[in-house]
Tab-separated table of C-alpha atoms and ligand atoms in Angstrom:
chain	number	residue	atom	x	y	z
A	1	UNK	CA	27.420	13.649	-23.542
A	2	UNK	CA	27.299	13.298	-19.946
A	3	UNK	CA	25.645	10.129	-18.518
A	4	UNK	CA	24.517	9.909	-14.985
A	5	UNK	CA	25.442	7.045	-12.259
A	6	UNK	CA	22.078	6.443	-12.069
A	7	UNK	CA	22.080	5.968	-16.257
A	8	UNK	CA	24.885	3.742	-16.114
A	9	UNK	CA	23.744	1.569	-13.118
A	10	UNK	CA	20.390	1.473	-14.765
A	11	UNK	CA	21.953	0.409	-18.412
A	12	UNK	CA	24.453	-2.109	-16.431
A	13	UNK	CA	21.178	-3.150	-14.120
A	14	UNK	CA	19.117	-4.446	-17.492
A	15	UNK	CA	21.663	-6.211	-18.559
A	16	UNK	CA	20.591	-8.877	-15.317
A	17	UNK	CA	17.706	-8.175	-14.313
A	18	UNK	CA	14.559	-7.743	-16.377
A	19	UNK	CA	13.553	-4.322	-17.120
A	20	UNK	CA	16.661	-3.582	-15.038
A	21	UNK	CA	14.234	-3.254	-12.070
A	22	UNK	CA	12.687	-6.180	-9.309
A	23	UNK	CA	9.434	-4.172	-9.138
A	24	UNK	CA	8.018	-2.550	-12.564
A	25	UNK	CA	6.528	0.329	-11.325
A	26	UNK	CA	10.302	1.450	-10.275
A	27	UNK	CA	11.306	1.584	-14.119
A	28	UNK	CA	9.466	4.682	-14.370
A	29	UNK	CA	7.822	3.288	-17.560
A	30	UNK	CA	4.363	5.090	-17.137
A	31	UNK	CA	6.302	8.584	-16.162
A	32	UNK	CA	9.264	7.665	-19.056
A	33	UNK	CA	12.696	8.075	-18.915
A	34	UNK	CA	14.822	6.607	-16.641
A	35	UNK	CA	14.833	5.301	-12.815
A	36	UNK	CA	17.098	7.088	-10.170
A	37	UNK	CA	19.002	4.571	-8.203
A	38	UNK	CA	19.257	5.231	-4.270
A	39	UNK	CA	22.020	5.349	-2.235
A	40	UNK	CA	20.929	6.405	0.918
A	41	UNK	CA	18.445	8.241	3.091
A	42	UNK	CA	17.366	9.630	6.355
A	43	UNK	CA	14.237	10.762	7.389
A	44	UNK	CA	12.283	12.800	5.116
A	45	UNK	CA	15.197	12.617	2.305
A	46	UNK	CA	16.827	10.297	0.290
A	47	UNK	CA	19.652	10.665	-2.310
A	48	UNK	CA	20.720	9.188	-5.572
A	49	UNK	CA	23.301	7.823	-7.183
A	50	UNK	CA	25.018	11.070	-8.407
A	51	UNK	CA	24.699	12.707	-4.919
A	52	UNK	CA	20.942	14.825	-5.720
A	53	UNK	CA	19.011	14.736	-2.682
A	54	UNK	CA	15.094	14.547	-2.656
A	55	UNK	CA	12.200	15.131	-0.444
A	56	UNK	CA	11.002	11.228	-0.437
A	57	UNK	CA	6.820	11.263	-0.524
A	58	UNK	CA	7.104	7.129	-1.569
A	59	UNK	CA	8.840	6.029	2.135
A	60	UNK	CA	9.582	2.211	0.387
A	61	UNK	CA	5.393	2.687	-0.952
A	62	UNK	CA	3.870	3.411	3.021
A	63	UNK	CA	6.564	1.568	5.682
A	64	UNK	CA	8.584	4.746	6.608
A	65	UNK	CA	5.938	6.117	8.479
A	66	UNK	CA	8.717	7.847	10.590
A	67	UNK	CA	10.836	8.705	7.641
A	68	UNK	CA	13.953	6.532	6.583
A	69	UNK	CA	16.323	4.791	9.149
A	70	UNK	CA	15.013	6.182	12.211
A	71	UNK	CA	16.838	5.786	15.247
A	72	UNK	CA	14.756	3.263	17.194
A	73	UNK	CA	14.552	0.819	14.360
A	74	UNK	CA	18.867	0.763	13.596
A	75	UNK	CA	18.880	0.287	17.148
A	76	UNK	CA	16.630	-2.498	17.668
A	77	UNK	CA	18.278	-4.136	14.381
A	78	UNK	CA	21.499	-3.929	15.482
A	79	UNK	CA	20.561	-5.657	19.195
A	80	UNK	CA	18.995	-7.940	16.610
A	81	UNK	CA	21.566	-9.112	14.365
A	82	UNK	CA	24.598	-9.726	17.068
A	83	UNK	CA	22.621	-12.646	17.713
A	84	UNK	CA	21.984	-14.214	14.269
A	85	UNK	CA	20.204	-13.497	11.259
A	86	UNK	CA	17.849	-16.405	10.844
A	87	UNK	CA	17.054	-19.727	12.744
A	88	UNK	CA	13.946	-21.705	11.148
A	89	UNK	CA	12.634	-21.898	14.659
A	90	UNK	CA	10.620	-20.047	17.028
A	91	UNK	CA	12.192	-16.955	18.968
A	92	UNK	CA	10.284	-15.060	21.850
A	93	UNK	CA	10.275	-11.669	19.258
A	94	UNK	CA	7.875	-13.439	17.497
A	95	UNK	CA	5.358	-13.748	20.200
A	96	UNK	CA	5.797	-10.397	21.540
A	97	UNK	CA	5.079	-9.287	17.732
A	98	UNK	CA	2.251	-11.319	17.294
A	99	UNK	CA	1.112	-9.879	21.311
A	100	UNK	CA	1.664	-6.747	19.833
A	101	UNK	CA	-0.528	-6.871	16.768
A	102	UNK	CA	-4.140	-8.519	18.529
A	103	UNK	CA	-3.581	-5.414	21.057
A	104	UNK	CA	-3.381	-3.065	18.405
A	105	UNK	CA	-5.663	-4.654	15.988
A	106	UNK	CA	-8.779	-6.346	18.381
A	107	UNK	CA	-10.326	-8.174	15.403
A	108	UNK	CA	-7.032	-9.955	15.169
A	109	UNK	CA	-6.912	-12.641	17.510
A	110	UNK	CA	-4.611	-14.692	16.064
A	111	UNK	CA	-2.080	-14.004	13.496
A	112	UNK	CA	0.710	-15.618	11.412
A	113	UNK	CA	3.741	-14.342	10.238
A	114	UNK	CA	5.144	-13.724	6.652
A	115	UNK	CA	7.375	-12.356	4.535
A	116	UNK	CA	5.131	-10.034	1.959
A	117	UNK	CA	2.084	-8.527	1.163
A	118	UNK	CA	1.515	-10.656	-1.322
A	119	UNK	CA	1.858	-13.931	0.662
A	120	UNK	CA	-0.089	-12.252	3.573
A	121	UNK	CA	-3.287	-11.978	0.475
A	122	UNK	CA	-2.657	-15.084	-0.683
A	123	UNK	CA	-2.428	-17.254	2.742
A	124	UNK	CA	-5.660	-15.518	3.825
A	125	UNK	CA	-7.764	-16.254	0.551
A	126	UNK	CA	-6.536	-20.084	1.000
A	127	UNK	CA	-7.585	-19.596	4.760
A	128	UNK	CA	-11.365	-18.569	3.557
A	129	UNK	CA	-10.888	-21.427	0.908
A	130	UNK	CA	-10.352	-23.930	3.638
A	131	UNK	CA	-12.327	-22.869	6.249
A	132	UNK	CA	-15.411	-22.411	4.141
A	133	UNK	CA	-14.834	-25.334	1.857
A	134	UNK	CA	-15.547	-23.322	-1.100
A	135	UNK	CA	-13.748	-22.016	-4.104
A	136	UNK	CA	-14.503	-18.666	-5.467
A	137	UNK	CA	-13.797	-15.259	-4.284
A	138	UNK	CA	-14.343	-11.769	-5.146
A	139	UNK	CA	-11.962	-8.884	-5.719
A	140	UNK	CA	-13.030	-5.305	-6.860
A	141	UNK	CA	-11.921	-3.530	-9.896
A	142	UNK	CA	-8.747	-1.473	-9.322
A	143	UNK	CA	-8.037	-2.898	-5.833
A	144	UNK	CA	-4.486	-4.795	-5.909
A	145	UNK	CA	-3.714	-7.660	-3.440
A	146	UNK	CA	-0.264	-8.371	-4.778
A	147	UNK	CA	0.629	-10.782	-7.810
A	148	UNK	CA	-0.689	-14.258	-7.125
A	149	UNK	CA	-2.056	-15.235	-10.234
A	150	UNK	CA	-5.883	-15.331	-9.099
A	151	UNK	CA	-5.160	-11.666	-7.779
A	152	UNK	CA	-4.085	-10.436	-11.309
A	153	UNK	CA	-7.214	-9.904	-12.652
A	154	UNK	CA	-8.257	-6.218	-13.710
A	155	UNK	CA	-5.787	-5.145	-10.638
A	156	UNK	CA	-4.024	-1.864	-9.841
A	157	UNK	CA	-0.771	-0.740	-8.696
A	158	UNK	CA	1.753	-1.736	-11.191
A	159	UNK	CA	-0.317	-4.045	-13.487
A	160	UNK	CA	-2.714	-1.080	-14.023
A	161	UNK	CA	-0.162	1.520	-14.594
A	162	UNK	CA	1.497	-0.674	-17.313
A	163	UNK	CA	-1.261	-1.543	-18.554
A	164	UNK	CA	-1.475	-5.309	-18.078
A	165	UNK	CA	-4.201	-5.304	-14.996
A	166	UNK	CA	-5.012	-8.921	-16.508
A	167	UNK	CA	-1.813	-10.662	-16.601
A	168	UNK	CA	-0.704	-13.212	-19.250
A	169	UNK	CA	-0.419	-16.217	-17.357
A	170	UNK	CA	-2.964	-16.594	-15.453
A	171	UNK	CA	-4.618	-19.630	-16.454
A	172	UNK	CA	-8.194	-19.742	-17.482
A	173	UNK	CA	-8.908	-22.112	-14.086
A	174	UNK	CA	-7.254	-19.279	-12.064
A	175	UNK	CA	-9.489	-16.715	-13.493
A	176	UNK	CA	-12.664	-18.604	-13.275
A	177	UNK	CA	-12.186	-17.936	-9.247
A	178	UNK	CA	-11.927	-14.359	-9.121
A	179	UNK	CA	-15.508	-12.720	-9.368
A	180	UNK	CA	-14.563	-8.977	-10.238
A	181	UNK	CA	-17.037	-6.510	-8.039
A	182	UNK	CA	-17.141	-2.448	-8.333
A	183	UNK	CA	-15.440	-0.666	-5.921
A	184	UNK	CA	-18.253	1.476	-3.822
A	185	UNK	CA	-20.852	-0.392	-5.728
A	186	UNK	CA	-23.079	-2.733	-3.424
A	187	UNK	CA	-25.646	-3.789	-6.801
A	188	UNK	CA	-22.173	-5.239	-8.177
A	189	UNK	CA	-21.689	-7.615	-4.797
A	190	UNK	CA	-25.329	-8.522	-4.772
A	191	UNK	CA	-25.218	-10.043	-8.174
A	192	UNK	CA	-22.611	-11.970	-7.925
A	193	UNK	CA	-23.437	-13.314	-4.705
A	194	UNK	CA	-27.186	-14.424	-6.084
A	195	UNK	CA	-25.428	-15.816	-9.244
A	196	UNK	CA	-22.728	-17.703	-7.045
A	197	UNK	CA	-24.842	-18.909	-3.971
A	198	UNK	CA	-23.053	-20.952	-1.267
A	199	UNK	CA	-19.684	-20.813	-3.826
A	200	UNK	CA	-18.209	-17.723	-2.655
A	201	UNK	CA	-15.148	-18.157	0.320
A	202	UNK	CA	-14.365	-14.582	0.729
A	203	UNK	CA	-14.341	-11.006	-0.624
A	204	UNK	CA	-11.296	-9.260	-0.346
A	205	UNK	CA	-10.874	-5.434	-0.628
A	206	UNK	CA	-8.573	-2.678	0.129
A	207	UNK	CA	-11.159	-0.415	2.472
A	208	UNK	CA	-9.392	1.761	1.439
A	209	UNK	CA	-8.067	1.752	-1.498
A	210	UNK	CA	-4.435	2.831	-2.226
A	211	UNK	CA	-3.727	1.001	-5.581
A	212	UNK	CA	-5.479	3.029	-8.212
A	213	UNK	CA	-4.674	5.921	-6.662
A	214	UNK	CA	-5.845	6.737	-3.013
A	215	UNK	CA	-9.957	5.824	-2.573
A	216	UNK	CA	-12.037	5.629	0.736
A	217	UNK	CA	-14.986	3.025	0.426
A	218	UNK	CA	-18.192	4.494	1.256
A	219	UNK	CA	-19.557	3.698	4.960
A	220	UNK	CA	-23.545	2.485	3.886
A	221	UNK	CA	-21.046	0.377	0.949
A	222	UNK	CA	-19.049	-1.569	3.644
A	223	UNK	CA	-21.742	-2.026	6.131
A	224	UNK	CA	-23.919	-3.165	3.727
A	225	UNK	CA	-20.676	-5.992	2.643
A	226	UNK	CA	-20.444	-6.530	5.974
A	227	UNK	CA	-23.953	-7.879	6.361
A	228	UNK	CA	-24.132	-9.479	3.161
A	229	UNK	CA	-20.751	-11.547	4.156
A	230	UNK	CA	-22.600	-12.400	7.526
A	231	UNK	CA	-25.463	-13.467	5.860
A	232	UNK	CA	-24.188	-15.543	3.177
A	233	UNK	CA	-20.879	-17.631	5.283
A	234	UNK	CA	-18.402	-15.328	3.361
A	235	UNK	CA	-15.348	-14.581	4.753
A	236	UNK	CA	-14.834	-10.600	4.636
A	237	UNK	CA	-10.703	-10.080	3.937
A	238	UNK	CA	-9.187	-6.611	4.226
A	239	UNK	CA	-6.181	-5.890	2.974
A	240	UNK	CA	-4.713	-3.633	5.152
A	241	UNK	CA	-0.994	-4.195	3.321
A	242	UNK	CA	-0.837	-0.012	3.074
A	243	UNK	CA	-3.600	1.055	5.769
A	244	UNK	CA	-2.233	-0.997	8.627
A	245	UNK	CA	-0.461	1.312	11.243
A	246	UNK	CA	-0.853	3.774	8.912
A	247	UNK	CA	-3.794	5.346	8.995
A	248	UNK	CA	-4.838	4.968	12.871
A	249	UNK	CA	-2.829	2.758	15.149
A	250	UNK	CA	-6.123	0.137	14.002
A	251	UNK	CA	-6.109	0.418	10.404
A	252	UNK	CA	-8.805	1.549	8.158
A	253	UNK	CA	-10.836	-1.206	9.944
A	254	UNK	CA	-10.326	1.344	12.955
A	255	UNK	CA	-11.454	4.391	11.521
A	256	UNK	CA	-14.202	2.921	9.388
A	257	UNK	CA	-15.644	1.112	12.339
A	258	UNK	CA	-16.290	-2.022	10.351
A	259	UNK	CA	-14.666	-5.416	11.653
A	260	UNK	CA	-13.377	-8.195	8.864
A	261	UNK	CA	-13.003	-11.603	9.933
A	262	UNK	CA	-9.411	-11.738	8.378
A	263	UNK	CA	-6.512	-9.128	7.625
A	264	UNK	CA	-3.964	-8.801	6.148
A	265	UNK	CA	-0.648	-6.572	6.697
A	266	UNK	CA	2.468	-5.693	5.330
A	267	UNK	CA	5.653	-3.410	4.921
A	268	UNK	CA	4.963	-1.111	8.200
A	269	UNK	CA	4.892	-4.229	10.333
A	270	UNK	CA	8.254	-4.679	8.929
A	271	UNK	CA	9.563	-1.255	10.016
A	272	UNK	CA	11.053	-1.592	6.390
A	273	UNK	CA	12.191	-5.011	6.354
A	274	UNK	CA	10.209	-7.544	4.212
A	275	UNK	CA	7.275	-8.774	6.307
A	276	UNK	CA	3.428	-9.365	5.413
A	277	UNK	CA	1.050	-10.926	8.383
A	278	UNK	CA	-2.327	-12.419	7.684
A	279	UNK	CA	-4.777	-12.855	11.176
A	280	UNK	CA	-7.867	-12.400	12.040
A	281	UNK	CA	-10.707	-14.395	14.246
A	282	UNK	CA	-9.134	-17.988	16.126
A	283	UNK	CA	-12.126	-19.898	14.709
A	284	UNK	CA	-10.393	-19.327	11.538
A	285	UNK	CA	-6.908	-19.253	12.148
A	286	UNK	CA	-6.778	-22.051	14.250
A	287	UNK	CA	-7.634	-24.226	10.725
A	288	UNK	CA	-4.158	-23.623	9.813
A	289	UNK	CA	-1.301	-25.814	10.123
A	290	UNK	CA	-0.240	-27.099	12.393
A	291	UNK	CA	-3.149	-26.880	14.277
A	292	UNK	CA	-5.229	-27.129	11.124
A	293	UNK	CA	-5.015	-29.057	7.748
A	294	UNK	CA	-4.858	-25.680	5.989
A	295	UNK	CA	-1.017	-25.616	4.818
A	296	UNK	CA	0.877	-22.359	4.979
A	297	UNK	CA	4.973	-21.761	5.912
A	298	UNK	CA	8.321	-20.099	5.183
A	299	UNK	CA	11.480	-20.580	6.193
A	300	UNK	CA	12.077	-16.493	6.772
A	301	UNK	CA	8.816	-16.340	8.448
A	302	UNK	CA	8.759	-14.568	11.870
A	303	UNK	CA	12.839	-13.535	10.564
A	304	UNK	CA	14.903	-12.170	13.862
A	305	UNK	CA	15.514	-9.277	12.254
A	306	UNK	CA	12.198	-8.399	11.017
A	307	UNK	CA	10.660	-8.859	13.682
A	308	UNK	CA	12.859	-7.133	15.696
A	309	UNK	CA	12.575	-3.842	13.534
A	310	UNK	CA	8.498	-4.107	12.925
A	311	UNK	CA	8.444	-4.864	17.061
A	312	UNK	CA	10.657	-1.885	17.364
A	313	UNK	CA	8.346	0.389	14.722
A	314	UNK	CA	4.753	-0.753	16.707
A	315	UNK	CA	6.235	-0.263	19.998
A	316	UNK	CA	6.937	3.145	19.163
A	317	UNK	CA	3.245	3.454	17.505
A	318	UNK	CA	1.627	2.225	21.288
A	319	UNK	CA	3.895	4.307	23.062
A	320	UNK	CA	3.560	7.556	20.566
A	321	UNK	CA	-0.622	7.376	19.920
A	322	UNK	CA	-0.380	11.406	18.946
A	323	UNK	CA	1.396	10.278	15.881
A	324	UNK	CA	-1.880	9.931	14.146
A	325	UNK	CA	-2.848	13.800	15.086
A	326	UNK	CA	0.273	14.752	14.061
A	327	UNK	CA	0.440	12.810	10.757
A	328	UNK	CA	-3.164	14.500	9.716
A	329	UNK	CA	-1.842	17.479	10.739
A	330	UNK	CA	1.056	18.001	8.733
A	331	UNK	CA	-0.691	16.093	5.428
A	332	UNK	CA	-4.006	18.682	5.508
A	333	UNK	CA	-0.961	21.133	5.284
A	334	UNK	CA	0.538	19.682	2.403
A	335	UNK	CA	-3.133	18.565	0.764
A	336	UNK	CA	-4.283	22.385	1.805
A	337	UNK	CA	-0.666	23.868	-0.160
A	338	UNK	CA	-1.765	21.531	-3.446
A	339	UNK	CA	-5.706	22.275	-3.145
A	340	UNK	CA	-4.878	26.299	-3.081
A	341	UNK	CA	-2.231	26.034	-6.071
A	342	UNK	CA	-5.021	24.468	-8.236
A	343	UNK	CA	-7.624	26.831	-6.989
A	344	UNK	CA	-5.144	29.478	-8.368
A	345	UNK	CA	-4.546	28.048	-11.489
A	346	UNK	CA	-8.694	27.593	-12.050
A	347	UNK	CA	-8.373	23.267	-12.352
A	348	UNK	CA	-10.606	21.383	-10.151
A	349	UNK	CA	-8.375	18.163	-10.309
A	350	UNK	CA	-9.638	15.616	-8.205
A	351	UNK	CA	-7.405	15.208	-4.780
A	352	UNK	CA	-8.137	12.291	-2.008
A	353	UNK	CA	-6.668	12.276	1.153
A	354	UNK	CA	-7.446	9.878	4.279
A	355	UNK	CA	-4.916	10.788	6.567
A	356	UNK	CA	-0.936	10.628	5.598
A	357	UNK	CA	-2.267	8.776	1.993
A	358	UNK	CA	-3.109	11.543	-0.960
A	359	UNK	CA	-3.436	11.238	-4.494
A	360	UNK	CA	-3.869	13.669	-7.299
A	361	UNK	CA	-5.776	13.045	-10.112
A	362	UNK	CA	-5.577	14.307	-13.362
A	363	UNK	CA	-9.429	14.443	-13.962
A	364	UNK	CA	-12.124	17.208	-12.938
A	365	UNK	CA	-14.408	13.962	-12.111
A	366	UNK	CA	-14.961	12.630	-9.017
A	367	UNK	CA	-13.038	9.562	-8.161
A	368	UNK	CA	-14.690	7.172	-6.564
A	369	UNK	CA	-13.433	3.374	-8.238
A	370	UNK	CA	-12.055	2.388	-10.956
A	371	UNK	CA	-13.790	3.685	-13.717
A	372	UNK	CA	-13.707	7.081	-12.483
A	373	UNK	CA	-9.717	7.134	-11.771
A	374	UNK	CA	-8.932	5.747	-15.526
A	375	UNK	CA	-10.362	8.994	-16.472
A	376	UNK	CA	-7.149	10.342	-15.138
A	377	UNK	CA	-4.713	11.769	-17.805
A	378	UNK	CA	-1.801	9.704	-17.408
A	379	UNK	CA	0.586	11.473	-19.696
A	380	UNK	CA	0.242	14.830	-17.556
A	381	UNK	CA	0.439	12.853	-14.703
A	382	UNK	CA	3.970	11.836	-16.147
A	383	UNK	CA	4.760	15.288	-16.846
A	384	UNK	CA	3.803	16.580	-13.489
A	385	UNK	CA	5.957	13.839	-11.845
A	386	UNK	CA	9.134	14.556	-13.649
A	387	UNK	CA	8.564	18.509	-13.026
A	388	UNK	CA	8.263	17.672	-9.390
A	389	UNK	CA	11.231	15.562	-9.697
A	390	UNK	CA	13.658	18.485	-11.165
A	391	UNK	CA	12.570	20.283	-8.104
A	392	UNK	CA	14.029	18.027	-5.667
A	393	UNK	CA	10.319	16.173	-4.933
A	394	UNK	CA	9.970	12.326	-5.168
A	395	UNK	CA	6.764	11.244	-6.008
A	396	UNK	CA	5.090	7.673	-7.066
A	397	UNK	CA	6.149	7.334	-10.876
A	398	UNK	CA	2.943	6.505	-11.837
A	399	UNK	CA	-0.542	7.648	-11.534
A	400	UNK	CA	-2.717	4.919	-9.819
A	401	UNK	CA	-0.399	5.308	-6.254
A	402	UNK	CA	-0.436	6.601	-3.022
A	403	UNK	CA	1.609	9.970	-1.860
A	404	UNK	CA	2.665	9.031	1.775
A	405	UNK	CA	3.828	11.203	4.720
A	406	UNK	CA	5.727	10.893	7.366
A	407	UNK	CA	6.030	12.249	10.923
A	408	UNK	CA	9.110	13.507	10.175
A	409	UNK	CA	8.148	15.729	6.764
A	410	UNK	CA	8.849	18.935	8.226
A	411	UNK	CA	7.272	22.705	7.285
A	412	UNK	CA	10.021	23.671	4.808
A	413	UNK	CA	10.115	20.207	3.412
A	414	UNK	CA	5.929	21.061	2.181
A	415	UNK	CA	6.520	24.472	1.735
A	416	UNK	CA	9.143	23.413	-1.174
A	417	UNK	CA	6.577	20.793	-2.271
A	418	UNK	CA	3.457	23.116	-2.558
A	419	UNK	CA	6.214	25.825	-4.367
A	420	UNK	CA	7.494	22.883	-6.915
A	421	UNK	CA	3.804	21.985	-7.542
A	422	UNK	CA	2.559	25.137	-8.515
A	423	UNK	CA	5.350	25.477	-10.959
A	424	UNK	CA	5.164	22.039	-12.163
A	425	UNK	CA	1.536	22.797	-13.127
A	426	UNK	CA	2.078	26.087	-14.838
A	427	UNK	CA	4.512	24.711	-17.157
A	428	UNK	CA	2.670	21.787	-17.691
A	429	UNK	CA	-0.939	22.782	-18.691
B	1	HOZ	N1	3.174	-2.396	-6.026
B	1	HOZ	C1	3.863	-1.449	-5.225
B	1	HOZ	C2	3.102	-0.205	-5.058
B	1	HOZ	N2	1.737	-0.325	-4.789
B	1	HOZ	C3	5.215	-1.111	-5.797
B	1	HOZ	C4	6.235	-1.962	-5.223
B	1	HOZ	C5	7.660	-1.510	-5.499
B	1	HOZ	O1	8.004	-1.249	-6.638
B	1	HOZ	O2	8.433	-1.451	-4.576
């Protein structure tokens, strides 16, 4: 029998590198069978290993907002990178980066660089730690924040999918500091507030969420955190590591009309290349070093390159504002393609959209936080995705993610989609 490139690259890959993967969810172990590895792509496509070419709805999980390698950002990097890779000390990119992102984002007025989401989540919490002198912090069901250990606690994303949202270790101490709230559920925040008083440093949430599958928090919900945070000296975090850039040239924080104290960003900011930011008000980000005691660093922080690319990728949002319209424009095409194929085949499967980030869920429920999207059948879910996927459609190999698209998805490109996902649910169900 014939084996694939991607099947031998994939065998040969395990052999190194556990689960043959640097990322679970990319082992396709919630969808089954095997991962396709990726050779190359442009714009709305990418291709594999053995030369198939697929309509890309993942763009690297939310940075290719313009589709892969566009233009602008190969330019920029390639200015970039004729004068060096990485220095360990300051370049001007970096401030006109950091410029960039308190214009964009006004409740940032100060913001440090990184090199991932997850050190953007993590720098932030030990910001509110610091800065409030206390200890504890809450997270909501479902949300993920990336994989520091006191994140990994009933988390989505990955950890969710495989079914480890609580992650073996992650000491007991860790997990005494994470207070676990319900997404959308105010009651759940008030409790643990009264039962924790003057302990709590911060809450941290998605706004919206993107990590157990796509969920908007309710307005009345984060007003009503918002106060509650004011109120009580609690830093308000959001974790804008997929809804920065993305969803309005502000973030969620933008379109929700609610302002943390702290965010945090990632992979857009990047245009592709590793890069998380945390920032937020000066009162608090001036308590880090070296202007603070608050410690936080990285030798590949503020990186030539990556800057150079995520300058290149928010210049272009400043300069292109209309992207937004024409993002929402072309996704209520593709959401309006999926909602009429189910309307056809009589299922009233939940579907979320806020702007370019969908989901479909395999429940009639509402979705709404966590408890609701577990209700989604995960095994159709697999069989849906590797239907889609023998069409020619790349989607997130597992349930609890985000479908992202870009300004560069075209007409045909959806029309194929809403075609392959009518199919893929008559054969399925
Ligand atoms: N946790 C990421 C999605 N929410 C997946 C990261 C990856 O595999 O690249």
């Amino acid at each position: 029998m014939n084996i694939s490139k991607s099947e031998k690259l994939f065998e040969e890959a395990q052999k190194f590198i556990p689960g043959g993967v640097n990322s679970p969810v990319r082992a396709f172990k919630s969808v089954g069978g095997k991962p396709l590895f990726i050779k190359e792509g442009k714009g709305s496509k990418f291709t594999d290993a053995d030369g198939n070419e697929y309509i890309d709805y993942i763009g690297s999980w939310g940075p290719h907002l313009f589709g892969h390698n566009p233009d602008f950002i190969i330019d920029a990097l390639n200015e970039a990178i004729k004068k060096g890779t990485s220095f360990g000390a300051p370049t001007e990119i970096e401030i006109k980066m950091a410029e960039l992102i308190t214009e964009l984002v006004p409740s940032v007025e100060k913001v440090r660089m990184v090199n991932s989401g997850t050190e953007a989540t993590m720098s932030a919490v030990r910001a509110a730690r610091g800065f409030t002198g206390r200890d504890k912090f809450i997270k909501f069901e479902g949300c993920y924040h990336g994989h520091a250990d006191y994140f990994l606690i009933k988390a989505g994303s990955g950890a969710l999918t495989l079914g480890v949202p609580t992650s073996p270790g992650v000491t007991k101490g860790n997990a005494a500091d994470t207070l676990l709230a319900e997404y959308n559920n105010i009651e759940s925040i008030k409790e643990l507030v009264a039962n924790n008083k003057d302990e709590i440093a911060a809450v941290i949430i998605e706004p919206i969420a993107g990590n157990m599958g796509v969920i908007k928090s309710e307005d009345n919900f984060l007003k009503e955190l918002r106060s509650i945070c004011d109120e009580e000296g609690i830093v308000l975090i959001f974790d804008e590591v997929m809804t920065g850039f993305r969803v309005a040239k502000g973030g969620a924080q933008e379109i929700l009309g609610i302002t943390p104290d702290l965010s945090t960003f990632g992979k857009i900011i990047g245009g592709g290349l590793p890069v998380g930011a945390f920032g937020g008000k000066a009162e608090i980000m001036n308590q880090i070093a070296p202007v603070g005691p608050i410690y936080q660093a990285g030798t590949l922080s503020g990186n030539p390159l990556a800057m150079s690319a995520g300058f290149a990728a928010l210049n272009y949002i400043k300069n292109n504002p209309n992207i937004y319209d024409l993002l929402e424009e072309k996704s209520a095409y593709l959401a309006d393609g999926f909602a009429k194929n189910l309307e056809k085949i009589g299922k009233k499967y939940a579907m979320t959209r806020i702007g370019s980030m969908m989901c479909l869920f395999f429940t009639e429920e509402e979705v709404t936080d966590f408890q609701s999207a577990v209700k989604s059948n995960t095994e159709l879910y697999g069989k849906y995705f590797h239907k889609m996927l023998e069409q020619g459609i790349y989607l997130a190999p597992a349930q609890f993610e985000a479908l992202f698209v870009s300004t560069v998805h075209s007409k045909e490109d959806f029309d194929k989609t809403i075609n392959a996902h009518y199919n893929s649910l008559i054969e399925i169900l």
